[in-house]
Short mmCIF file of C-alpha atoms in Angstrom, two decimals:
data_model
loop_
_atom_site.label_atom_id
_atom_site.label_comp_id
_atom_site.label_asym_id
_atom_site.label_seq_id
_atom_site.Cartn_x
_atom_site.Cartn_y
_atom_site.Cartn_z
CA UNK A 1 16.03 -11.01 21.04
CA UNK A 2 16.19 -8.08 23.39
CA UNK A 3 12.61 -6.81 23.48
CA UNK A 4 12.37 -3.06 23.11
CA UNK A 5 16.01 -2.61 24.07
CA UNK A 6 19.02 -1.39 22.17
CA UNK A 7 20.25 -3.50 19.31
CA UNK A 8 23.90 -4.37 19.65
CA UNK A 9 26.18 -1.79 18.06
CA UNK A 10 28.70 -4.40 16.91
CA UNK A 11 26.23 -6.44 14.87
CA UNK A 12 26.76 -6.38 11.15
CA UNK A 13 24.37 -4.15 9.20
CA UNK A 14 24.19 -4.19 5.41
CA UNK A 15 22.24 -1.94 3.08
CA UNK A 16 21.42 -2.98 -0.48
CA UNK A 17 20.72 0.11 -2.54
CA UNK A 18 21.15 1.89 -5.81
CA UNK A 19 22.83 5.28 -6.14
CA UNK A 20 19.89 7.12 -7.74
CA UNK A 21 17.09 6.00 -5.41
CA UNK A 22 15.56 8.59 -3.04
CA UNK A 23 14.21 5.71 -0.95
CA UNK A 24 17.73 4.42 -0.41
CA UNK A 25 18.92 7.87 0.66
CA UNK A 26 16.07 8.11 3.15
CA UNK A 27 17.43 4.97 4.81
CA UNK A 28 21.05 6.20 4.62
CA UNK A 29 20.00 9.44 6.38
CA UNK A 30 18.18 7.46 9.09
CA UNK A 31 21.23 5.25 9.71
CA UNK A 32 23.42 8.36 9.78
CA UNK A 33 21.15 10.06 12.34
CA UNK A 34 21.51 7.03 14.61
CA UNK A 35 25.23 6.66 14.02
CA UNK A 36 24.78 3.07 12.88
CA UNK A 37 27.69 1.71 10.86
CA UNK A 38 26.77 -0.33 7.83
CA UNK A 39 28.18 -1.88 4.71
CA UNK A 40 26.66 -0.49 1.53
CA UNK A 41 26.11 -2.87 -1.40
CA UNK A 42 25.30 -1.27 -4.76
CA UNK A 43 22.65 -3.11 -6.81
CA UNK A 44 22.17 -2.85 -10.56
CA UNK A 45 18.38 -2.90 -10.90
CA UNK A 46 18.57 -3.95 -14.56
CA UNK A 47 20.45 -7.04 -13.44
CA UNK A 48 19.34 -7.81 -9.89
CA UNK A 49 21.70 -9.88 -7.77
CA UNK A 50 20.78 -13.26 -6.35
CA UNK A 51 21.24 -11.69 -2.92
CA UNK A 52 18.57 -9.06 -3.60
CA UNK A 53 16.11 -11.59 -5.02
CA UNK A 54 16.54 -13.92 -2.07
CA UNK A 55 16.47 -11.15 0.56
CA UNK A 56 13.42 -9.38 -0.90
CA UNK A 57 11.49 -12.05 -2.82
CA UNK A 58 8.11 -10.34 -2.36
CA UNK A 59 8.98 -6.92 -3.79
CA UNK A 60 12.43 -7.46 -5.43
CA UNK A 61 13.26 -3.80 -4.76
CA UNK A 62 15.87 -1.73 -2.96
CA UNK A 63 16.44 -0.57 -0.29
CA UNK A 64 16.87 -3.72 1.76
CA UNK A 65 18.46 -3.48 5.20
CA UNK A 66 20.06 -6.66 6.48
CA UNK A 67 20.51 -7.05 10.22
CA UNK A 68 21.96 -10.28 11.62
CA UNK A 69 21.40 -11.78 8.18
CA UNK A 70 17.68 -10.98 8.33
CA UNK A 71 16.19 -8.57 5.78
CA UNK A 72 13.87 -5.60 6.17
CA UNK A 73 12.39 -4.13 2.98
CA UNK A 74 10.35 -1.02 2.08
CA UNK A 75 11.92 2.29 3.06
CA UNK A 76 9.13 3.41 5.40
CA UNK A 77 9.30 0.11 7.27
CA UNK A 78 13.10 0.28 7.40
CA UNK A 79 13.15 3.81 8.83
CA UNK A 80 10.74 2.87 11.64
CA UNK A 81 12.80 -0.27 12.29
CA UNK A 82 15.98 1.80 12.58
CA UNK A 83 14.25 4.19 14.96
CA UNK A 84 12.95 1.36 17.14
CA UNK A 85 15.97 -0.94 17.01
CA UNK A 86 18.49 1.77 17.90
CA UNK A 87 16.09 3.89 19.84
CA UNK A 88 18.45 5.80 22.08
CA UNK A 89 21.25 6.17 19.58
CA UNK A 90 22.47 9.21 17.75
CA UNK A 91 22.13 11.85 20.43
CA UNK A 92 19.32 13.50 18.51
CA UNK A 93 16.70 11.25 19.99
CA UNK A 94 13.98 9.58 18.01
CA UNK A 95 13.26 9.95 14.30
CA UNK A 96 9.57 9.72 15.14
CA UNK A 97 8.15 11.81 17.98
CA UNK A 98 7.25 10.07 21.26
CA UNK A 99 3.64 11.15 21.52
CA UNK A 100 1.15 8.79 19.80
CA UNK A 101 -0.82 11.61 18.15
CA UNK A 102 2.30 13.33 16.87
CA UNK A 103 3.58 9.99 15.55
CA UNK A 104 0.29 9.54 13.68
CA UNK A 105 0.61 13.01 12.18
CA UNK A 106 4.18 12.36 11.04
CA UNK A 107 3.10 9.09 9.38
CA UNK A 108 0.20 10.93 7.71
CA UNK A 109 2.58 13.44 6.13
CA UNK A 110 4.67 10.57 4.76
CA UNK A 111 1.53 9.20 3.08
CA UNK A 112 0.68 12.69 1.83
CA UNK A 113 4.10 13.01 0.25
CA UNK A 114 3.80 9.62 -1.44
CA UNK A 115 0.17 9.68 -2.59
CA UNK A 116 -0.77 13.35 -2.99
CA UNK A 117 2.39 15.37 -3.58
CA UNK A 118 4.62 13.12 -5.69
CA UNK A 119 2.22 12.33 -8.59
CA UNK A 120 1.74 15.96 -9.76
CA UNK A 121 5.48 16.72 -9.35
CA UNK A 122 6.33 13.72 -11.52
CA UNK A 123 3.62 14.72 -14.02
CA UNK A 124 5.00 18.26 -14.20
CA UNK A 125 8.47 16.91 -14.93
CA UNK A 126 7.39 14.38 -17.55
CA UNK A 127 4.45 16.19 -19.22
CA UNK A 128 4.88 16.10 -23.01
CA UNK A 129 3.15 19.42 -23.78
CA UNK A 130 3.46 22.92 -22.36
CA UNK A 131 -0.20 23.19 -21.38
CA UNK A 132 -0.21 19.84 -19.59
CA UNK A 133 3.06 20.77 -17.87
CA UNK A 134 1.61 24.05 -16.66
CA UNK A 135 -1.50 22.31 -15.28
CA UNK A 136 0.57 19.74 -13.43
CA UNK A 137 2.84 22.46 -12.09
CA UNK A 138 -0.09 24.36 -10.60
CA UNK A 139 -1.45 21.14 -9.10
CA UNK A 140 1.96 20.45 -7.56
CA UNK A 141 2.27 24.01 -6.21
CA UNK A 142 -1.17 23.68 -4.59
CA UNK A 143 0.12 20.68 -2.61
CA UNK A 144 3.47 22.31 -1.88
CA UNK A 145 1.51 25.21 -0.36
CA UNK A 146 -0.05 22.70 2.06
CA UNK A 147 3.48 21.74 3.13
CA UNK A 148 4.49 25.41 3.30
CA UNK A 149 1.72 26.02 5.81
CA UNK A 150 2.60 22.91 7.82
CA UNK A 151 6.28 23.90 7.98
CA UNK A 152 5.65 27.54 8.81
CA UNK A 153 8.47 29.08 10.82
CA UNK A 154 9.85 25.78 12.07
CA UNK A 155 13.43 24.83 11.15
CA UNK A 156 12.38 21.33 10.14
CA UNK A 157 9.03 19.56 9.89
CA UNK A 158 9.92 17.76 13.12
CA UNK A 159 10.91 21.03 14.88
CA UNK A 160 14.53 21.86 15.67
CA UNK A 161 15.99 18.68 14.17
CA UNK A 162 15.39 16.45 11.19
CA UNK A 163 12.66 13.85 11.72
CA UNK A 164 10.56 11.35 9.78
CA UNK A 165 8.79 13.89 7.56
CA UNK A 166 12.04 15.65 6.70
CA UNK A 167 13.60 12.32 5.71
CA UNK A 168 10.60 11.44 3.53
CA UNK A 169 10.59 14.79 1.76
CA UNK A 170 14.36 15.19 1.78
CA UNK A 171 15.05 13.99 -1.77
CA UNK A 172 12.84 16.83 -3.07
CA UNK A 173 15.49 19.25 -1.85
CA UNK A 174 17.92 18.09 -4.56
CA UNK A 175 15.47 16.63 -7.09
CA UNK A 176 13.32 19.73 -7.57
CA UNK A 177 16.22 22.04 -8.56
CA UNK A 178 17.28 19.45 -11.18
CA UNK A 179 13.71 19.15 -12.50
CA UNK A 180 13.54 22.95 -12.65
CA UNK A 181 16.78 23.13 -14.59
CA UNK A 182 15.73 20.45 -17.08
CA UNK A 183 12.22 21.81 -17.68
CA UNK A 184 13.32 25.45 -17.65
CA UNK A 185 10.45 26.25 -15.27
CA UNK A 186 10.40 27.05 -11.55
CA UNK A 187 8.17 25.38 -8.96
CA UNK A 188 9.65 26.25 -5.54
CA UNK A 189 10.28 29.97 -5.59
CA UNK A 190 11.15 32.14 -2.61
CA UNK A 191 8.16 34.32 -3.44
CA UNK A 192 5.50 31.62 -3.40
CA UNK A 193 7.08 29.08 -1.04
CA UNK A 194 9.54 30.98 1.18
CA UNK A 195 9.56 28.52 4.11
CA UNK A 196 9.86 25.45 1.91
CA UNK A 197 12.52 27.08 -0.20
CA UNK A 198 14.59 27.83 2.92
CA UNK A 199 13.95 24.32 4.27
CA UNK A 200 15.42 22.78 1.10
CA UNK A 201 18.74 24.50 1.66
CA UNK A 202 18.64 23.77 5.37
CA UNK A 203 17.95 20.07 4.82
CA UNK A 204 20.79 19.70 2.32
CA UNK A 205 23.25 21.07 4.86
CA UNK A 206 21.77 19.21 7.84
CA UNK A 207 23.93 16.55 9.55
CA UNK A 208 22.30 13.45 8.00
CA UNK A 209 22.21 14.82 4.43
CA UNK A 210 25.27 17.01 4.00
CA UNK A 211 27.73 14.16 3.43
CA UNK A 212 25.20 11.76 1.93
CA UNK A 213 23.81 12.96 -1.36
CA UNK A 214 23.81 11.28 -4.77
CA UNK A 215 26.15 12.65 -7.48
CA UNK A 216 23.91 15.42 -8.79
CA UNK A 217 25.34 15.78 -12.30
CA UNK A 218 25.01 12.04 -12.88
CA UNK A 219 21.47 12.18 -11.50
CA UNK A 220 20.60 14.96 -13.92
CA UNK A 221 21.76 12.84 -16.86
CA UNK A 222 19.72 9.92 -15.56
CA UNK A 223 16.60 12.13 -15.24
CA UNK A 224 17.12 13.44 -18.77
CA UNK A 225 17.05 9.84 -19.94
CA UNK A 226 13.82 9.09 -18.05
CA UNK A 227 12.14 12.16 -19.47
CA UNK A 228 12.83 11.27 -23.07
CA UNK A 229 11.91 7.57 -22.74
CA UNK B 1 -0.29 15.33 26.44
CA UNK B 2 0.78 12.27 28.41
CA UNK B 3 3.87 11.06 26.55
CA UNK B 4 3.81 7.36 25.89
CA UNK B 5 1.23 6.79 28.59
CA UNK B 6 -2.35 5.66 28.50
CA UNK B 7 -4.85 7.94 26.85
CA UNK B 8 -7.75 8.75 29.12
CA UNK B 9 -10.56 6.21 28.84
CA UNK B 10 -13.28 8.81 29.32
CA UNK B 11 -12.23 11.00 26.41
CA UNK B 12 -14.63 11.12 23.52
CA UNK B 13 -13.66 9.07 20.49
CA UNK B 14 -15.50 9.30 17.18
CA UNK B 15 -15.12 7.22 14.05
CA UNK B 16 -16.28 8.46 10.66
CA UNK B 17 -16.83 5.50 8.38
CA UNK B 18 -18.97 3.89 5.74
CA UNK B 19 -20.62 0.49 6.17
CA UNK B 20 -19.00 -1.21 3.17
CA UNK B 21 -15.37 -0.17 3.71
CA UNK B 22 -12.87 -2.87 4.75
CA UNK B 23 -10.56 -0.08 5.97
CA UNK B 24 -13.23 1.12 8.36
CA UNK B 25 -13.74 -2.39 9.71
CA UNK B 26 -10.01 -2.73 10.29
CA UNK B 27 -10.23 0.30 12.59
CA UNK B 28 -13.42 -0.97 14.29
CA UNK B 29 -11.65 -4.27 15.04
CA UNK B 30 -8.64 -2.44 16.49
CA UNK B 31 -10.86 -0.29 18.74
CA UNK B 32 -12.73 -3.44 19.80
CA UNK B 33 -9.47 -5.23 20.68
CA UNK B 34 -8.54 -2.34 22.94
CA UNK B 35 -12.02 -2.01 24.45
CA UNK B 36 -12.17 1.66 23.43
CA UNK B 37 -15.68 3.08 23.32
CA UNK B 38 -16.48 5.30 20.38
CA UNK B 39 -19.31 6.99 18.57
CA UNK B 40 -19.71 5.79 14.99
CA UNK B 41 -20.75 8.33 12.35
CA UNK B 42 -21.88 6.91 8.99
CA UNK B 43 -20.69 8.90 5.96
CA UNK B 44 -22.27 8.85 2.51
CA UNK B 45 -19.23 8.98 0.21
CA UNK B 46 -21.34 10.20 -2.72
CA UNK B 47 -22.29 13.20 -0.61
CA UNK B 48 -19.45 13.82 1.85
CA UNK B 49 -20.28 15.74 5.00
CA UNK B 50 -18.71 19.06 5.91
CA UNK B 51 -17.30 17.30 8.98
CA UNK B 52 -15.44 14.75 6.84
CA UNK B 53 -14.08 17.38 4.47
CA UNK B 54 -12.83 19.55 7.31
CA UNK B 55 -11.42 16.65 9.35
CA UNK B 56 -9.64 15.00 6.41
CA UNK B 57 -8.98 17.80 3.91
CA UNK B 58 -5.88 16.12 2.43
CA UNK B 59 -7.43 12.77 1.51
CA UNK B 60 -11.22 13.34 1.96
CA UNK B 61 -11.63 9.65 2.76
CA UNK B 62 -12.92 7.43 5.55
CA UNK B 63 -12.01 6.14 8.05
CA UNK B 64 -11.23 9.17 10.20
CA UNK B 65 -10.75 8.70 13.93
CA UNK B 66 -11.39 11.79 16.05
CA UNK B 67 -9.79 11.96 19.48
CA UNK B 68 -10.23 15.10 21.61
CA UNK B 69 -11.54 16.80 18.47
CA UNK B 70 -8.33 16.03 16.59
CA UNK B 71 -8.45 13.80 13.50
CA UNK B 72 -6.32 10.85 12.45
CA UNK B 73 -6.79 9.57 8.87
CA UNK B 74 -5.58 6.54 6.86
CA UNK B 75 -6.44 3.16 8.35
CA UNK B 76 -2.85 1.95 8.80
CA UNK B 77 -1.96 5.15 10.65
CA UNK B 78 -5.11 4.91 12.76
CA UNK B 79 -4.45 1.31 13.81
CA UNK B 80 -0.90 2.13 14.94
CA UNK B 81 -2.26 5.21 16.76
CA UNK B 82 -4.83 3.08 18.58
CA UNK B 83 -2.14 0.58 19.54
CA UNK B 84 0.16 3.31 20.86
CA UNK B 85 -2.43 5.56 22.48
CA UNK B 86 -4.14 2.77 24.41
CA UNK B 87 -1.11 0.58 24.68
CA UNK B 88 -1.97 -1.50 27.71
CA UNK B 89 -5.70 -1.76 27.07
CA UNK B 90 -7.77 -4.72 26.01
CA UNK B 91 -6.09 -7.50 27.95
CA UNK B 92 -4.75 -8.99 24.73
CA UNK B 93 -1.67 -6.81 24.73
CA UNK B 94 -0.37 -4.97 21.69
CA UNK B 95 -1.75 -5.12 18.15
CA UNK B 96 1.84 -4.88 16.92
CA UNK B 97 4.52 -7.09 18.46
CA UNK B 98 7.04 -5.52 20.87
CA UNK B 99 10.23 -6.56 19.10
CA UNK B 100 11.45 -4.08 16.46
CA UNK B 101 12.22 -6.76 13.87
CA UNK B 102 8.87 -8.47 14.35
CA UNK B 103 7.14 -5.08 14.09
CA UNK B 104 8.94 -4.47 10.80
CA UNK B 105 7.83 -7.88 9.50
CA UNK B 106 4.18 -7.22 10.47
CA UNK B 107 4.28 -3.85 8.66
CA UNK B 108 5.83 -5.55 5.61
CA UNK B 109 2.94 -8.02 5.40
CA UNK B 110 0.48 -5.12 5.51
CA UNK B 111 2.27 -3.60 2.49
CA UNK B 112 2.29 -7.02 0.80
CA UNK B 113 -1.48 -7.31 1.26
CA UNK B 114 -2.05 -3.84 -0.16
CA UNK B 115 0.42 -3.78 -3.06
CA UNK B 116 0.95 -7.40 -4.08
CA UNK B 117 -2.09 -9.44 -3.02
CA UNK B 118 -5.06 -7.11 -3.49
CA UNK B 119 -4.56 -6.15 -7.18
CA UNK B 120 -4.83 -9.70 -8.62
CA UNK B 121 -7.78 -10.53 -6.34
CA UNK B 122 -9.62 -7.44 -7.57
CA UNK B 123 -8.66 -8.27 -11.16
CA UNK B 124 -9.99 -11.81 -10.77
CA UNK B 125 -13.30 -10.47 -9.46
CA UNK B 126 -13.72 -7.79 -12.13
CA UNK B 127 -12.14 -9.48 -15.20
CA UNK B 128 -14.50 -9.21 -18.17
CA UNK B 129 -13.53 -12.47 -19.92
CA UNK B 130 -13.09 -16.04 -18.71
CA UNK B 131 -9.48 -16.32 -19.83
CA UNK B 132 -8.46 -13.06 -18.15
CA UNK B 133 -10.33 -14.11 -15.02
CA UNK B 134 -8.52 -17.43 -14.93
CA UNK B 135 -5.12 -15.74 -15.33
CA UNK B 136 -5.84 -13.28 -12.53
CA UNK B 137 -7.10 -16.09 -10.32
CA UNK B 138 -3.87 -18.03 -10.72
CA UNK B 139 -1.84 -14.88 -10.02
CA UNK B 140 -3.89 -14.30 -6.85
CA UNK B 141 -3.52 -17.92 -5.74
CA UNK B 142 0.27 -17.65 -6.17
CA UNK B 143 0.29 -14.75 -3.66
CA UNK B 144 -2.20 -16.48 -1.36
CA UNK B 145 0.21 -19.42 -1.24
CA UNK B 146 2.86 -17.03 0.10
CA UNK B 147 0.46 -16.17 2.92
CA UNK B 148 -0.38 -19.87 3.42
CA UNK B 149 3.29 -20.56 4.04
CA UNK B 150 3.66 -17.57 6.37
CA UNK B 151 0.61 -18.61 8.41
CA UNK B 152 1.52 -22.30 8.58
CA UNK B 153 0.15 -23.98 11.69
CA UNK B 154 -0.30 -20.75 13.65
CA UNK B 155 -3.80 -19.81 14.80
CA UNK B 156 -3.38 -16.26 13.58
CA UNK B 157 -0.64 -14.42 11.69
CA UNK B 158 0.34 -12.81 14.99
CA UNK B 159 0.38 -16.16 16.83
CA UNK B 160 -2.29 -17.10 19.36
CA UNK B 161 -4.27 -13.87 19.04
CA UNK B 162 -5.31 -11.47 16.31
CA UNK B 163 -2.67 -8.85 15.45
CA UNK B 164 -1.86 -6.23 12.83
CA UNK B 165 -1.58 -8.63 9.87
CA UNK B 166 -4.82 -10.39 10.78
CA UNK B 167 -6.62 -7.04 10.94
CA UNK B 168 -5.22 -6.00 7.56
CA UNK B 169 -6.20 -9.26 5.88
CA UNK B 170 -9.40 -9.70 7.88
CA UNK B 171 -11.83 -8.33 5.29
CA UNK B 172 -10.70 -11.06 2.87
CA UNK B 173 -12.35 -13.57 5.20
CA UNK B 174 -15.82 -12.31 4.25
CA UNK B 175 -15.06 -10.68 0.88
CA UNK B 176 -13.54 -13.73 -0.83
CA UNK B 177 -16.57 -16.02 -0.25
CA UNK B 178 -18.81 -13.32 -1.76
CA UNK B 179 -16.49 -12.90 -4.76
CA UNK B 180 -16.48 -16.68 -5.17
CA UNK B 181 -20.26 -16.81 -5.12
CA UNK B 182 -20.66 -13.99 -7.63
CA UNK B 183 -18.02 -15.28 -10.07
CA UNK B 184 -18.99 -18.92 -9.65
CA UNK B 185 -15.30 -19.79 -9.18
CA UNK B 186 -13.29 -20.79 -6.12
CA UNK B 187 -10.02 -19.24 -5.01
CA UNK B 188 -9.44 -20.28 -1.39
CA UNK B 189 -10.08 -24.02 -1.28
CA UNK B 190 -9.27 -26.35 1.59
CA UNK B 191 -7.22 -28.45 -0.81
CA UNK B 192 -4.91 -25.73 -2.04
CA UNK B 193 -4.94 -23.33 0.92
CA UNK B 194 -5.88 -25.37 4.00
CA UNK B 195 -4.31 -23.07 6.61
CA UNK B 196 -5.68 -19.88 5.07
CA UNK B 197 -9.09 -21.45 4.61
CA UNK B 198 -9.20 -22.38 8.31
CA UNK B 199 -7.88 -18.94 9.29
CA UNK B 200 -10.76 -17.25 7.46
CA UNK B 201 -13.34 -19.05 9.60
CA UNK B 202 -11.26 -18.52 12.72
CA UNK B 203 -10.90 -14.79 12.09
CA UNK B 204 -14.63 -14.31 11.49
CA UNK B 205 -15.42 -15.88 14.87
CA UNK B 206 -12.55 -14.13 16.70
CA UNK B 207 -13.42 -11.59 19.44
CA UNK B 208 -12.80 -8.40 17.42
CA UNK B 209 -14.65 -9.57 14.29
CA UNK B 210 -17.50 -11.78 15.41
CA UNK B 211 -19.86 -8.95 16.37
CA UNK B 212 -18.46 -6.43 13.90
CA UNK B 213 -19.03 -7.44 10.31
CA UNK B 214 -20.82 -5.58 7.52
CA UNK B 215 -24.25 -6.83 6.40
CA UNK B 216 -23.10 -9.51 3.96
CA UNK B 217 -26.19 -9.71 1.72
CA UNK B 218 -26.16 -5.94 1.26
CA UNK B 219 -22.42 -6.09 0.55
CA UNK B 220 -23.01 -8.74 -2.11
CA UNK B 221 -25.52 -6.48 -3.88
CA UNK B 222 -23.05 -3.60 -3.70
CA UNK B 223 -20.27 -5.79 -5.20
CA UNK B 224 -22.61 -6.91 -8.00
CA UNK B 225 -23.12 -3.25 -8.82
CA UNK B 226 -19.37 -2.54 -8.89
CA UNK B 227 -18.74 -5.53 -11.14
CA UNK B 228 -21.23 -4.44 -13.79
CA UNK B 229 -20.19 -0.77 -13.81
#
């Protein structure tokens, strides 16, 4: 294998995913940024294929990226693999910054999004009572304000272009408006979160995302189902 | 900042930790592999210092590595930072492999250890009844057998030397024998897990770990306390 060099552009790349998964879209956006062509294989998670079970026996989840017949699982691992395997592709440079400290900061924000930000957002959306919903909403806004400060006047979290943190937060840009519509409450308002609010629109029309979004009406119906389960 | 180059060896490095944390030891082993000198600051997690709260406001946890006054939190992020910031240090090369696919595999095993392996081991140790304990033990052994197969006849998970996966699993090498002693049951036996059993001894006497282990008798008392809480 070519150590540290460019992976061959003509090698076959497959992505096993499911249409509603934000983790799958994160990988799709990363592949799009690098201009890597791939074959997309839709998985039904209620009836997992033999291919998925044999390619990801440890976690049995999507996304799975298959390169030269060899699988990579877990979206965060896949995105770093894409950035390292096709490191000079896509014109826009790296998904992660070059500097070690800046790379560490980007990875920290990914962990923040997963461990600190997502739980209260999910709780807000699924809370059974009004009081509990309001508490979760305030907890979520408190963490969104941390992001607001980090983003500041930058176009994207990575600066002028989309980077790792933008990809990890990207699904929020279409998920939050749907959650707001279903709950009849607002969480990202221009008044309280002006930078983040503008970033959401900017991300949705950015090159990796604009042509690669899930069907939003279908997603809304799916969320309605999850909420009433 | 020197992009991609060597961080200066004379810069001050601090590590905020607590003596019983396996995540802190993972970072200590990584710093030791690279020959990076650092000042260790012990934190009392029941009474967190102002320094910890201001250096890690998002997670408020140890370990925190401080380089040039700037903090890096989360042990997995810190270990990759150490590997990238001091990339040619330590004689033993990189903590992560060079090849993108091999890097992805190493990161996947770290996630496996955290998400798949650790929960049943903890459940086995803390199960209140004998039947529940036995069930958890079998579930843990099933996952340890996955590691046994991955390790095979290699000296370490990374090959001839300690690498990322060894560092992430390393605490098991001293924690499991203590759990076994306290519960009066065995989980890693030479009969069932010969390679892993040998690896545990080998890791404990490897260069990064042999002089950097927590006080094991004190740790045992601390575990006894956690089990009866």
